[in-house]
Tab-separated table of C-alpha atoms in Angstrom:
chain	number	residue	atom	x	y	z
A	208	MET	CA	-2.882	-9.627	-5.927
A	209	SER	CA	-5.298	-8.794	-2.952
A	210	THR	CA	-6.193	-8.991	0.515
A	211	ILE	CA	-9.268	-9.157	3.301
A	212	THR	CA	-11.054	-7.099	6.084
A	213	GLU	CA	-14.434	-6.415	7.828
A	214	GLN	CA	-18.040	-5.562	6.104
A	215	THR	CA	-19.656	-2.954	7.423
A	216	HIS	CA	-23.256	-1.950	6.039
A	217	VAL	CA	-24.389	1.693	6.760
A	218	PRO	CA	-27.498	3.413	5.471
A	219	PRO	CA	-26.679	5.798	2.528
A	220	ALA	CA	-27.953	8.748	4.715
A	221	MET	CA	-25.701	7.955	7.424
A	222	MET	CA	-23.008	7.096	5.266
A	223	THR	CA	-23.053	10.413	3.662
A	224	LYS	CA	-22.758	12.080	7.034
A	225	HIS	CA	-20.285	9.959	7.987
A	226	ILE	CA	-18.077	10.835	4.680
A	227	VAL	CA	-18.478	14.483	5.823
A	228	TYR	CA	-17.571	13.568	9.025
A	229	LEU	CA	-14.193	11.692	7.976
A	230	LEU	CA	-13.424	14.688	5.270
A	231	ALA	CA	-13.253	17.317	8.002
A	232	LEU	CA	-11.258	15.172	10.161
A	233	LEU	CA	-8.729	14.924	7.329
A	234	ALA	CA	-8.147	18.847	7.442
A	235	VAL	CA	-6.938	18.493	11.075
A	236	GLY	CA	-3.324	18.423	11.910
A	237	CYS	CA	-0.357	18.017	9.220
A	238	THR	CA	2.633	17.354	11.937
A	239	THR	CA	4.645	14.011	11.978
A	240	PRO	CA	5.162	12.839	14.897
A	241	LYS	CA	8.545	11.854	16.052
A	242	THR	CA	9.456	8.539	17.702
A	243	SER	CA	11.221	8.269	21.264
A	244	GLU	CA	12.929	5.408	20.204
A	245	VAL	CA	14.594	3.133	17.832
A	246	VAL	CA	12.912	0.364	16.722
A	247	VAL	CA	15.574	-2.514	15.611
A	248	TYR	CA	13.683	-5.843	13.787
A	249	ALA	CA	17.037	-7.518	13.452
A	250	ASP	CA	19.995	-8.687	15.454
A	251	GLY	CA	22.196	-7.072	13.025
A	252	PRO	CA	22.504	-5.635	9.432
A	253	VAL	CA	20.266	-6.963	6.905
A	254	ARG	CA	22.491	-6.727	3.581
A	255	GLU	CA	20.878	-9.001	1.757
A	256	ALA	CA	16.578	-9.565	0.942
A	257	THR	CA	15.564	-12.080	4.140
A	258	VAL	CA	12.215	-13.448	4.490
A	259	PHE	CA	10.453	-10.974	7.613
A	260	ALA	CA	9.599	-12.778	10.818
A	261	PRO	CA	9.527	-16.257	9.422
A	262	GLY	CA	6.781	-18.237	10.737
A	263	ILE	CA	5.086	-15.483	12.509
A	264	ILE	CA	4.313	-12.709	9.844
A	265	SER	CA	5.754	-14.677	6.553
A	266	THR	CA	4.665	-18.176	6.476
A	267	ASP	CA	4.926	-21.227	4.040
A	268	THR	CA	1.216	-22.095	3.757
A	269	HIS	CA	-0.300	-18.226	3.112
A	270	SER	CA	0.219	-15.350	1.064
A	271	GLU	CA	1.441	-12.157	2.726
A	272	PHE	CA	2.209	-8.996	1.778
A	273	SER	CA	1.855	-4.941	2.034
A	274	PRO	CA	2.597	-4.353	5.710
A	275	THR	CA	2.098	-0.878	7.253
A	276	PHE	CA	3.268	0.021	10.509
A	277	SER	CA	1.608	2.344	13.410
A	278	PRO	CA	3.860	5.672	13.964
A	279	ASP	CA	6.035	3.920	16.575
A	280	GLY	CA	6.979	1.154	14.590
A	281	ARG	CA	5.530	-1.366	17.058
A	282	THR	CA	2.370	-2.735	15.386
A	283	ILE	CA	2.051	-4.184	12.147
A	284	TYR	CA	-0.965	-4.541	9.806
A	285	PHE	CA	-0.522	-7.142	6.546
A	286	PRO	CA	-3.129	-8.830	4.326
A	287	ARG	CA	-2.722	-12.704	4.492
A	288	ARG	CA	-4.582	-14.847	2.012
A	289	ALA	CA	-4.863	-18.877	2.274
A	290	PRO	CA	-4.902	-20.668	-0.675
A	291	GLU	CA	-8.130	-20.440	-2.570
A	292	GLU	CA	-9.491	-17.823	-0.018
A	293	LYS	CA	-10.009	-14.266	0.072
A	294	GLN	CA	-7.804	-12.238	1.826
A	295	GLN	CA	-7.800	-10.256	4.933
A	296	ILE	CA	-5.777	-7.922	7.430
A	297	TYR	CA	-4.093	-9.308	10.254
A	298	VAL	CA	-2.642	-7.297	12.947
A	299	SER	CA	0.937	-8.324	15.405
A	300	ASN	CA	2.600	-6.577	18.008
A	301	PHE	CA	6.324	-6.023	18.567
A	302	VAL	CA	7.197	-7.001	22.185
A	303	ASP	CA	10.560	-8.148	23.774
A	304	GLY	CA	12.067	-8.497	20.406
A	305	SER	CA	9.710	-10.558	18.544
A	306	TRP	CA	6.673	-10.293	17.064
A	307	THR	CA	3.124	-11.569	18.820
A	308	PRO	CA	0.856	-14.320	16.903
A	309	PRO	CA	-0.926	-12.471	14.392
A	310	THR	CA	-4.827	-12.308	14.335
A	311	VAL	CA	-7.545	-10.934	11.973
A	312	ALA	CA	-8.160	-7.127	12.747
A	313	ALA	CA	-11.485	-6.641	14.211
A	314	PHE	CA	-12.771	-4.307	11.023
A	315	SER	CA	-11.469	-6.838	8.406
A	316	THR	CA	-14.770	-8.820	7.428
A	317	ASP	CA	-14.511	-8.789	3.574
A	318	ARG	CA	-11.628	-9.175	0.805
A	319	ASP	CA	-9.492	-6.167	2.079
A	320	GLU	CA	-5.904	-5.358	1.308
A	321	THR	CA	-3.128	-2.470	0.960
A	322	PRO	CA	-3.651	-1.040	4.597
A	323	TYR	CA	-1.613	2.145	5.259
A	324	ILE	CA	-1.166	4.180	8.568
A	325	THR	CA	-0.717	7.842	8.138
A	326	PRO	CA	2.580	9.077	9.740
A	327	ASP	CA	0.639	11.107	12.178
A	328	GLY	CA	-1.302	8.118	13.214
A	329	ARG	CA	-4.650	9.444	13.254
A	330	ARG	CA	-5.718	7.762	9.741
A	331	PHE	CA	-6.114	4.228	8.324
A	332	PHE	CA	-6.683	3.480	4.591
A	333	PHE	CA	-7.233	-0.078	3.217
A	334	GLY	CA	-8.801	-1.352	-0.163
A	335	SER	CA	-11.508	-3.619	0.055
A	336	GLU	CA	-14.340	-5.051	-2.120
A	337	ARG	CA	-17.192	-4.384	0.149
A	338	PRO	CA	-20.056	-2.254	-1.572
A	339	ILE	CA	-20.017	1.468	-1.363
A	340	PRO	CA	-23.692	2.174	-0.372
A	341	GLY	CA	-25.437	3.757	-3.125
A	342	ARG	CA	-22.736	3.055	-5.694
A	343	PRO	CA	-23.324	-0.167	-6.801
A	344	ASN	CA	-20.302	-1.546	-9.096
A	345	LEU	CA	-21.439	-2.432	-12.548
A	346	GLY	CA	-18.623	-4.117	-14.133
A	347	GLY	CA	-16.290	-7.125	-12.789
A	348	PHE	CA	-14.099	-7.205	-10.220
A	349	ASP	CA	-13.536	-3.368	-8.446
A	350	MET	CA	-12.068	-2.627	-5.012
A	351	ASN	CA	-12.141	1.022	-3.554
A	352	VAL	CA	-10.627	2.875	-0.521
A	353	TRP	CA	-12.158	2.982	2.729
A	354	MET	CA	-10.900	5.244	5.716
A	355	MET	CA	-10.971	4.687	9.608
A	356	GLU	CA	-9.868	7.198	12.095
A	357	ALA	CA	-7.872	7.044	15.207
A	358	THR	CA	-10.239	7.178	18.495
A	359	PRO	CA	-9.479	6.618	22.277
A	360	THR	CA	-11.284	3.209	21.819
A	361	GLY	CA	-9.586	2.176	18.729
A	362	TRP	CA	-10.318	2.426	14.786
A	363	SER	CA	-13.645	4.065	13.865
A	364	THR	CA	-15.873	2.243	11.740
A	365	PRO	CA	-14.865	1.902	8.364
A	366	ALA	CA	-16.424	4.680	5.566
A	367	PRO	CA	-15.585	4.763	2.052
A	368	LEU	CA	-13.703	7.873	0.668
A	369	PRO	CA	-15.882	10.025	-1.926
A	370	SER	CA	-15.132	10.506	-5.542
A	371	PRO	CA	-13.167	11.642	-7.239
A	372	ILE	CA	-10.720	9.274	-5.664
A	373	ASN	CA	-13.244	6.077	-5.666
A	374	GLU	CA	-14.639	5.802	-8.805
A	375	VAL	CA	-16.934	2.556	-9.047
A	376	GLN	CA	-17.038	0.388	-12.427
A	377	GLN	CA	-19.677	1.326	-15.211
A	378	GLU	CA	-21.327	-1.640	-16.949
A	379	GLY	CA	-19.000	-4.095	-19.068
A	380	GLU	CA	-15.872	-2.509	-17.306
A	381	GLN	CA	-13.484	-4.823	-15.775
A	382	TRP	CA	-10.561	-5.016	-13.375
A	383	PRO	CA	-8.270	-3.094	-13.207
A	384	THR	CA	-10.315	-0.356	-14.762
A	385	ALA	CA	-11.229	2.281	-11.639
A	386	ASN	CA	-9.694	-0.503	-9.233
A	387	ASN	CA	-8.210	1.559	-6.580
A	388	ASN	CA	-6.795	-0.067	-3.701
A	389	LEU	CA	-4.119	1.996	-2.024
A	390	PHE	CA	-4.133	5.349	-0.855
A	391	PHE	CA	-1.048	7.071	1.294
A	392	THR	CA	0.737	10.313	2.367
A	393	PRO	CA	4.181	10.621	3.243
A	394	ASP	CA	3.311	14.160	5.067
A	395	ASN	CA	-0.256	13.790	5.856
A	396	GLU	CA	-1.014	16.710	3.469
A	397	THR	CA	-0.384	15.133	-0.323
A	398	TYR	CA	-2.050	11.846	-0.943
A	399	TYR	CA	-0.982	9.531	-3.816
A	400	PHE	CA	-3.169	6.360	-5.417
A	401	THR	CA	-2.825	4.302	-8.385
A	402	THR	CA	-5.479	3.440	-10.808
A	403	LEU	CA	-6.619	2.743	-14.430
A	404	GLN	CA	-8.631	5.450	-15.869
A	405	PRO	CA	-11.269	4.289	-18.525
A	406	GLY	CA	-9.326	4.340	-22.045
A	407	ALA	CA	-6.073	4.940	-20.524
A	408	ALA	CA	-2.872	2.376	-21.458
A	409	ALA	CA	-2.336	1.536	-18.181
A	410	ILE	CA	-2.532	1.714	-14.146
A	411	GLN	CA	-0.880	5.180	-13.310
A	412	LEU	CA	0.215	7.157	-10.071
A	413	PHE	CA	-1.738	9.853	-9.256
A	414	GLN	CA	-1.742	12.822	-6.213
A	415	THR	CA	-4.343	14.540	-4.960
A	416	THR	CA	-4.638	17.276	-1.895
A	417	TYR	CA	-7.403	17.877	0.582
A	418	ARG	CA	-8.223	21.117	0.787
A	419	GLN	CA	-11.353	23.194	1.967
A	420	GLY	CA	-13.460	20.072	2.794
A	421	SER	CA	-12.524	18.100	-0.476
A	422	PHE	CA	-9.869	16.630	-2.612
A	423	SER	CA	-8.533	18.502	-5.265
A	424	PRO	CA	-8.924	17.034	-8.937
A	425	PRO	CA	-6.235	14.067	-9.165
A	426	THR	CA	-3.326	14.719	-11.275
A	427	ARG	CA	-0.865	12.413	-12.973
A	428	ILE	CA	2.603	11.856	-12.267
A	429	THR	CA	4.210	11.783	-15.666
A	430	GLY	CA	7.856	11.166	-16.772
A	431	LEU	CA	8.430	7.884	-14.842
A	432	PHE	CA	8.917	5.921	-17.868
A	433	ASP	CA	9.071	7.131	-21.595
A	434	ASP	CA	6.154	4.373	-22.783
A	435	PRO	CA	2.904	4.792	-21.327
A	436	GLN	CA	2.155	1.030	-21.866
A	437	TYR	CA	4.047	0.418	-18.536
A	438	ALA	CA	2.153	0.594	-15.456
A	439	VAL	CA	3.243	2.336	-12.370
A	440	TYR	CA	1.492	0.842	-9.249
A	441	SER	CA	1.978	-0.171	-5.518
A	442	ALA	CA	3.690	2.943	-4.984
A	443	VAL	CA	5.308	4.549	-1.961
A	444	VAL	CA	7.467	7.425	-1.055
A	445	SER	CA	10.292	7.019	1.247
A	446	PRO	CA	10.052	8.693	4.711
A	447	ASP	CA	12.237	11.330	3.979
A	448	GLY	CA	10.345	12.469	0.820
A	449	ARG	CA	13.376	11.712	-1.528
A	450	TYR	CA	12.682	8.057	-3.416
A	451	LEU	CA	9.346	7.161	-5.197
A	452	VAL	CA	9.041	3.379	-5.174
A	453	PHE	CA	6.730	1.460	-7.034
A	454	ASN	CA	6.390	-1.888	-9.253
A	455	SER	CA	5.826	-2.354	-12.745
A	456	TYR	CA	5.191	-5.362	-15.339
A	457	GLY	CA	7.111	-6.125	-18.325
A	458	VAL	CA	9.612	-3.481	-18.309
A	459	PRO	CA	12.844	-4.313	-20.569
A	460	SER	CA	15.225	-2.828	-18.125
A	461	GLY	CA	13.907	-5.073	-15.335
A	462	ALA	CA	14.547	-8.742	-14.728
A	463	GLY	CA	11.283	-10.084	-15.784
A	464	GLY	CA	7.813	-10.126	-14.643
A	465	GLU	CA	7.179	-7.567	-11.732
A	466	ASP	CA	9.748	-5.844	-10.670
A	467	LEU	CA	10.674	-2.696	-8.465
A	468	PHE	CA	11.378	0.689	-9.823
A	469	VAL	CA	12.582	3.710	-8.138
A	470	SER	CA	12.588	7.277	-8.753
A	471	ARG	CA	14.314	10.253	-7.262
A	472	ARG	CA	13.032	13.607	-6.316
A	473	THR	CA	14.312	16.438	-8.252
A	474	ALA	CA	13.745	20.504	-8.254
A	475	ALA	CA	11.687	19.922	-11.435
A	476	GLY	CA	9.779	16.556	-10.049
A	477	TRP	CA	10.098	13.037	-9.942
A	478	SER	CA	13.104	11.614	-12.350
A	479	PRO	CA	12.850	8.982	-14.658
A	480	ALA	CA	12.771	5.585	-12.820
A	481	VAL	CA	15.358	3.194	-13.053
A	482	PRO	CA	15.263	-0.706	-11.568
A	483	LEU	CA	15.683	-1.058	-7.742
A	484	GLY	CA	18.616	-3.246	-8.476
A	485	ASP	CA	19.340	-7.204	-8.144
A	486	LYS	CA	19.145	-6.956	-4.498
A	487	VAL	CA	15.689	-6.944	-4.828
A	488	ASN	CA	14.698	-7.878	-8.647
A	489	SER	CA	15.264	-11.204	-9.547
A	490	PRO	CA	13.187	-13.532	-12.334
A	491	ASP	CA	10.638	-14.230	-9.597
A	492	GLU	CA	7.853	-11.885	-9.085
A	493	GLU	CA	8.724	-8.732	-6.538
A	494	SER	CA	5.860	-6.299	-5.563
A	495	GLU	CA	4.643	-4.201	-2.807
A	496	PRO	CA	7.448	-1.829	-1.598
A	497	ARG	CA	6.981	-0.192	1.728
A	498	PHE	CA	9.700	1.159	4.441
A	499	SER	CA	9.674	1.333	8.039
A	500	ARG	CA	8.721	4.383	9.797
A	501	ASP	CA	12.184	5.628	10.264
A	502	GLY	CA	13.139	4.467	7.024
A	503	ARG	CA	15.975	2.075	8.450
A	504	TYR	CA	14.350	-1.124	6.515
A	505	PHE	CA	12.990	-1.495	3.250
A	506	PHE	CA	10.082	-4.044	2.713
A	507	PHE	CA	8.702	-5.830	-0.466
A	508	THR	CA	7.051	-9.127	-1.459
A	509	ARG	CA	8.213	-11.949	-3.336
A	510	ALA	CA	6.439	-14.914	-4.900
A	511	GLU	CA	8.503	-17.672	-6.949
A	512	ASN	CA	7.644	-17.428	-10.633
A	513	LEU	CA	6.505	-21.302	-11.471
A	514	GLY	CA	5.781	-20.365	-15.187
A	515	ASN	CA	2.927	-20.164	-17.417
A	516	TYR	CA	1.685	-16.962	-15.310
A	517	THR	CA	1.506	-19.671	-11.773
A	518	TYR	CA	3.321	-18.600	-8.991
A	519	GLY	CA	4.401	-19.766	-5.390
A	520	GLU	CA	2.888	-17.832	-1.945
A	521	TRP	CA	3.820	-14.247	-1.615
A	522	ASN	CA	6.309	-13.567	1.173
A	523	ILE	CA	7.136	-10.533	2.820
A	524	MET	CA	10.824	-9.570	2.285
A	525	TYR	CA	13.318	-6.975	3.900
A	526	LEU	CA	16.949	-5.937	4.120
A	527	ASP	CA	18.425	-2.364	5.391
A	528	THR	CA	17.367	0.522	3.197
A	529	GLU	CA	21.023	1.476	3.137
A	530	ALA	CA	22.083	-1.790	1.497
A	531	LEU	CA	19.818	-0.557	-1.639
A	532	GLY	CA	22.504	2.120	-2.691
A	533	LEU	CA	19.666	4.157	-3.784
A	534	ASP	CA	21.722	7.267	-5.000
A	535	GLN	CA	24.026	4.886	-6.803
A	536	LEU	CA	21.428	3.774	-8.868
A	537	PHE	CA	21.076	6.964	-10.562
A	538	ASP	CA	24.925	7.553	-11.322
């Protein structure tokens, strides 16, 4: 699964200064803003998985996935991909109880995906295939994380995150080795991302902290599965910090293909993961878990499994988070 965004060419010297500037800004402020109102996206309870904003956000003719919301919940960014084309990131606003017709975000000019706005609204991360100046990709398909800062006039020019977050592929490496397209934080302090390190059995989840001008060496989050061959990717932490939700492929306890799994935070760390349940997981493909800003709604992406590793278009689905019965899944 992939997306689309804007192509920006910056000379290497200027890019180095830009990265230093962005890293400095990362250290500013770590408080999560409180929204002054509750934003309700449905007329009533959503107890079963439902297509989100059909015909506006989710369509029959394109694939839409991995939404992110502004801190007030009234702006959505999401990737949209037309058949046989690269995906781009689109934006829409919630006005008078409905979403405005989406338009391509101004910064999205290449294959871009997995947008994520930090809880404080100051930073915007997304995955992009655009090349990193001075760090050419020598392998096959590779994506990296780019960041923008909120300014009085909109989002700043995208710039790539430095190593060790972005690691371009070496000669002969192929996707998903070193592929990094999702970078997120539930608290504006600890950042999470998924990637396949060279020689590893599967994509895994890592965390890092920004301190004193640089990111700490990433550490892998372990114990989610007993068998390291099962991937952990497209992860997200619930707004209250209690749950880690991610998707994996071919896990025996799933419903088949791609399914969503959840881990609960404990005093010792993250618990072993369990399937998210049949309100979400099905014989079709489920991916890209997300939460609304207030945690009221849970979002994911579903595509019909057509067999022989072919799938229909991806649609954004949602339901009330309460309907998942997250605590009961661990009983």
